[in-house]
XYZ file of C-alpha atoms in Angstrom:
281
model
C -115.042 -96.148 -15.840
C -116.276 -93.546 -13.313
C -116.836 -91.296 -16.307
C -117.856 -93.437 -19.224
C -119.997 -95.927 -17.285
C -122.411 -93.265 -15.946
C -122.228 -91.431 -19.266
C -123.363 -94.565 -21.184
C -126.158 -95.232 -18.675
C -127.395 -91.572 -18.970
C -127.460 -91.760 -22.726
C -129.464 -95.002 -22.592
C -131.951 -93.339 -20.204
C -132.550 -90.486 -22.626
C -133.046 -92.886 -25.551
C -130.461 -91.866 -28.145
C -131.783 -90.858 -31.513
C -128.905 -88.964 -33.280
C -125.716 -90.312 -34.813
C -123.682 -88.288 -32.223
C -125.562 -89.818 -29.303
C -125.135 -93.353 -30.664
C -121.451 -92.796 -31.352
C -120.813 -91.576 -27.815
C -122.955 -94.403 -26.328
C -121.136 -97.197 -28.293
C -117.772 -95.664 -27.444
C -118.497 -95.347 -23.777
C -119.857 -98.891 -23.655
C -116.776 -100.252 -25.475
C -114.371 -98.446 -23.197
C -116.195 -99.536 -20.085
C -116.297 -103.213 -21.200
C -112.581 -103.190 -21.995
C -111.803 -101.637 -18.587
C -114.005 -104.113 -16.682
C -112.732 -107.193 -18.413
C -109.030 -106.447 -17.854
C -107.081 -108.839 -15.696
C -105.912 -107.619 -12.257
C -105.480 -108.265 -8.588
C -107.714 -107.578 -5.692
C -107.057 -103.833 -5.730
C -108.081 -103.602 -9.434
C -111.155 -105.770 -8.766
C -112.130 -103.500 -5.888
C -111.842 -100.482 -8.179
C -114.000 -102.204 -10.883
C -116.633 -103.180 -8.362
C -116.670 -99.600 -7.002
C -117.116 -98.179 -10.524
C -120.012 -100.495 -11.349
C -121.785 -99.817 -8.062
C -121.269 -96.057 -8.352
C -122.644 -96.087 -11.900
C -125.628 -98.218 -10.852
C -126.416 -96.073 -7.830
C -126.132 -92.821 -9.871
C -128.419 -94.159 -12.545
C -130.982 -95.340 -9.984
C -131.022 -91.866 -8.293
C -131.313 -90.214 -11.643
C -134.378 -92.323 -12.645
C -135.949 -91.623 -9.285
C -135.238 -87.901 -9.118
C -132.978 -86.239 -11.661
C -130.852 -83.565 -10.143
C -127.805 -81.488 -11.053
C -126.753 -81.042 -7.451
C -123.437 -82.195 -6.086
C -125.380 -84.114 -3.474
C -126.570 -86.523 -6.162
C -122.997 -87.652 -6.819
C -122.229 -87.713 -3.077
C -125.327 -89.898 -2.423
C -124.415 -92.279 -5.262
C -120.884 -92.579 -3.940
C -122.049 -93.137 -0.402
C -124.507 -95.801 -1.494
C -121.725 -97.527 -3.466
C -119.434 -97.409 -0.395
C -122.007 -99.107 1.716
C -122.549 -101.758 -0.958
C -118.793 -102.353 -1.257
C -118.582 -102.841 2.569
C -121.341 -105.422 2.391
C -119.640 -107.073 -0.610
C -116.346 -107.336 1.231
C -118.113 -108.702 4.399
C -120.009 -111.300 2.413
C -116.827 -112.503 0.717
C -114.859 -112.495 3.959
C -112.389 -109.891 2.765
C -110.560 -107.813 5.345
C -109.394 -104.253 4.876
C -105.806 -105.290 5.619
C -105.914 -107.825 2.692
C -107.080 -105.007 0.312
C -104.321 -102.751 1.565
C -101.668 -105.333 1.068
C -102.975 -106.123 -2.417
C -102.795 -102.498 -3.463
C -99.257 -102.258 -2.086
C -98.206 -105.288 -4.075
C -99.691 -103.944 -7.268
C -97.988 -100.541 -6.792
C -94.766 -102.279 -5.904
C -94.881 -104.283 -9.082
C -95.558 -101.197 -11.101
C -92.661 -99.499 -9.463
C -90.376 -102.434 -10.147
C -91.239 -102.323 -13.785
C -90.372 -98.598 -13.943
C -87.182 -98.995 -11.902
C -85.174 -100.552 -14.690
C -85.006 -97.566 -17.079
C -84.299 -95.246 -14.119
C -81.568 -97.338 -12.487
C -78.753 -95.511 -14.217
C -80.149 -92.035 -13.553
C -78.657 -89.773 -10.861
C -80.816 -89.766 -7.783
C -82.722 -92.939 -8.796
C -82.411 -94.326 -5.279
C -84.023 -91.246 -3.729
C -86.802 -91.372 -6.372
C -87.376 -95.096 -5.598
C -87.676 -94.381 -1.887
C -90.227 -91.625 -2.586
C -92.246 -93.941 -4.775
C -92.217 -96.580 -2.007
C -93.468 -94.059 0.533
C -96.162 -92.929 -1.973
C -97.249 -96.547 -2.465
C -97.758 -96.883 1.284
C -99.826 -93.743 1.416
C -101.980 -94.642 -1.568
C -102.643 -98.116 -0.162
C -103.958 -96.507 3.106
C -106.024 -93.862 1.387
C -107.149 -96.054 -1.526
C -110.926 -95.919 -0.733
C -110.817 -92.163 -0.383
C -108.984 -91.776 -3.735
C -111.586 -93.958 -5.410
C -114.377 -91.950 -3.799
C -112.942 -88.694 -5.078
C -112.487 -90.202 -8.573
C -116.143 -91.319 -8.452
C -117.503 -87.907 -7.443
C -115.468 -86.105 -10.113
C -116.380 -88.709 -12.719
C -120.092 -88.336 -12.002
C -120.039 -84.582 -12.155
C -118.078 -84.688 -15.419
C -120.382 -87.348 -16.901
C -123.403 -85.179 -16.085
C -121.827 -82.182 -17.762
C -120.831 -84.178 -20.912
C -124.250 -85.758 -20.963
C -125.982 -82.453 -21.229
C -123.659 -81.438 -24.062
C -124.144 -84.681 -26.077
C -127.844 -85.583 -25.554
C -130.523 -83.815 -27.569
C -133.206 -84.445 -24.898
C -131.338 -84.844 -21.645
C -133.109 -85.483 -18.434
C -132.714 -83.056 -15.521
C -131.137 -79.632 -15.481
C -127.707 -78.788 -16.833
C -124.894 -78.468 -14.271
C -124.527 -75.165 -12.567
C -121.382 -73.062 -13.124
C -118.354 -74.152 -11.151
C -118.482 -70.913 -9.212
C -121.763 -72.137 -7.669
C -120.209 -75.474 -6.401
C -121.630 -76.318 -3.004
C -123.417 -78.857 -0.955
C -125.426 -79.095 2.268
C -123.937 -77.225 5.229
C -124.778 -80.254 7.419
C -121.908 -82.194 5.827
C -119.510 -80.210 8.026
C -120.143 -82.902 10.592
C -118.541 -85.498 8.273
C -115.364 -83.462 8.291
C -115.498 -83.158 12.105
C -116.101 -86.885 12.440
C -113.215 -87.754 10.117
C -110.851 -85.421 11.969
C -111.849 -86.885 15.332
C -111.337 -90.499 14.116
C -108.011 -89.662 12.440
C -106.628 -88.123 15.767
C -107.530 -91.162 17.880
C -104.364 -93.005 18.972
C -106.053 -96.393 18.838
C -107.346 -98.584 17.315
C -105.521 -98.389 14.011
C -108.479 -99.334 11.751
C -110.520 -96.438 13.165
C -107.663 -94.020 12.384
C -107.423 -95.367 8.881
C -111.160 -94.916 8.275
C -110.947 -91.435 9.773
C -108.043 -90.467 7.516
C -110.017 -91.590 4.408
C -113.125 -89.654 5.476
C -111.004 -86.605 6.276
C -109.323 -86.754 2.800
C -112.648 -86.906 0.992
C -114.232 -84.098 2.993
C -111.123 -81.871 2.867
C -111.053 -82.259 -0.914
C -114.749 -81.357 -1.123
C -114.216 -78.251 1.015
C -111.043 -77.248 -0.842
C -113.100 -77.418 -4.096
C -115.770 -75.311 -2.426
C -112.966 -72.798 -1.491
C -111.806 -72.665 -5.138
C -115.379 -72.035 -6.264
C -115.528 -69.107 -3.765
C -112.274 -67.780 -5.227
C -113.523 -68.172 -8.753
C -116.682 -66.238 -7.858
C -114.701 -63.430 -6.419
C -111.995 -63.396 -9.185
C -114.344 -61.759 -11.585
C -113.597 -58.424 -9.955
C -109.900 -59.080 -9.599
C -107.349 -57.531 -12.022
C -105.485 -59.945 -14.258
C -102.082 -59.006 -12.859
C -103.185 -59.970 -9.339
C -104.522 -63.268 -10.636
C -101.214 -64.019 -12.294
C -99.311 -63.264 -9.112
C -101.628 -65.483 -7.174
C -101.142 -68.351 -9.684
C -97.323 -68.101 -9.258
C -97.698 -68.169 -5.477
C -99.947 -71.199 -5.766
C -97.295 -73.141 -7.728
C -94.619 -72.335 -5.075
C -96.760 -72.802 -1.936
C -99.267 -75.369 -3.152
C -99.724 -77.259 0.112
C -100.310 -74.008 2.069
C -102.711 -72.734 -0.646
C -104.709 -75.946 -0.495
C -105.000 -75.703 3.285
C -106.159 -72.116 2.904
C -108.764 -73.011 0.298
C -110.017 -75.758 2.574
C -110.445 -73.234 5.417
C -112.260 -70.889 3.025
C -114.617 -73.748 2.096
C -115.271 -74.560 5.759
C -115.843 -70.914 6.569
C -118.287 -70.613 3.635
C -120.575 -72.927 5.614
C -121.385 -70.063 7.904
C -120.366 -66.894 6.020
C -121.698 -67.762 2.545
C -119.144 -65.592 0.737
C -120.676 -65.882 -2.683
C -124.103 -64.548 -1.501
C -122.280 -61.541 -0.109
C -120.373 -61.064 -3.333
C -123.445 -61.356 -5.612
C -126.483 -60.433 -3.547
C -128.707 -59.928 -6.641
C -128.276 -63.392 -8.224
C -130.957 -64.953 -6.097
C -128.650 -67.763 -4.883
C -127.565 -70.947 -6.524
C -128.399 -74.606 -6.537
C -126.435 -76.900 -4.384
């Protein structure tokens, strides 16, 4: 829904005229309708409400000022988050109720998968890992939805410019130019500070969600810096780095996040390609 909902809206905005555009529009609308109308608990309803609000916010921003910048997706996701907070407050829903609902849905899914695995060696250890994962996902559920929304909006914008004959706005910049406002560094600082607070627990949970979203953004920025610099790197070195990444993935992700954070001040890509004239963030 985070992909096909915005894609359908963008195609409507550009007034489809070709068979290809109509086919993609009808397919995206059909998929979105099937997903929204599915039965589910509070966690699933929260995800559907988030998808609808993200799509609406993104289309509103596009109609107001079309942009291929990452900040457009961030603004749409932030606006949807505020609207979701108001929606939960108006319905009297508490964060704890949403967290418990997500845990119950994941536990039910785990129970359905446990049967075929019950006779396998190590099934108890696998079940314990899945239970721990369910607890983590329920705590970080808003952050995971936000990341899915940002990725879906960026992908929808890229697909839209490949499908539409007369798209609005500029096509997306190359991934190596991925970036956003340097002022967003304060969001990462705020999330880290809130996550490190011993009390109260709700503030720590909010901080952990903010920190996950911002860390993912800066890790992606670090990957973009690496991609920009990899053009001058021999293939053998890239292969070795890929093998190291598979083995030491958590450490590599931390390193990429630090590179993305450092890029705020050092602007590595401008140093690597001084003659490009910059890139659009």
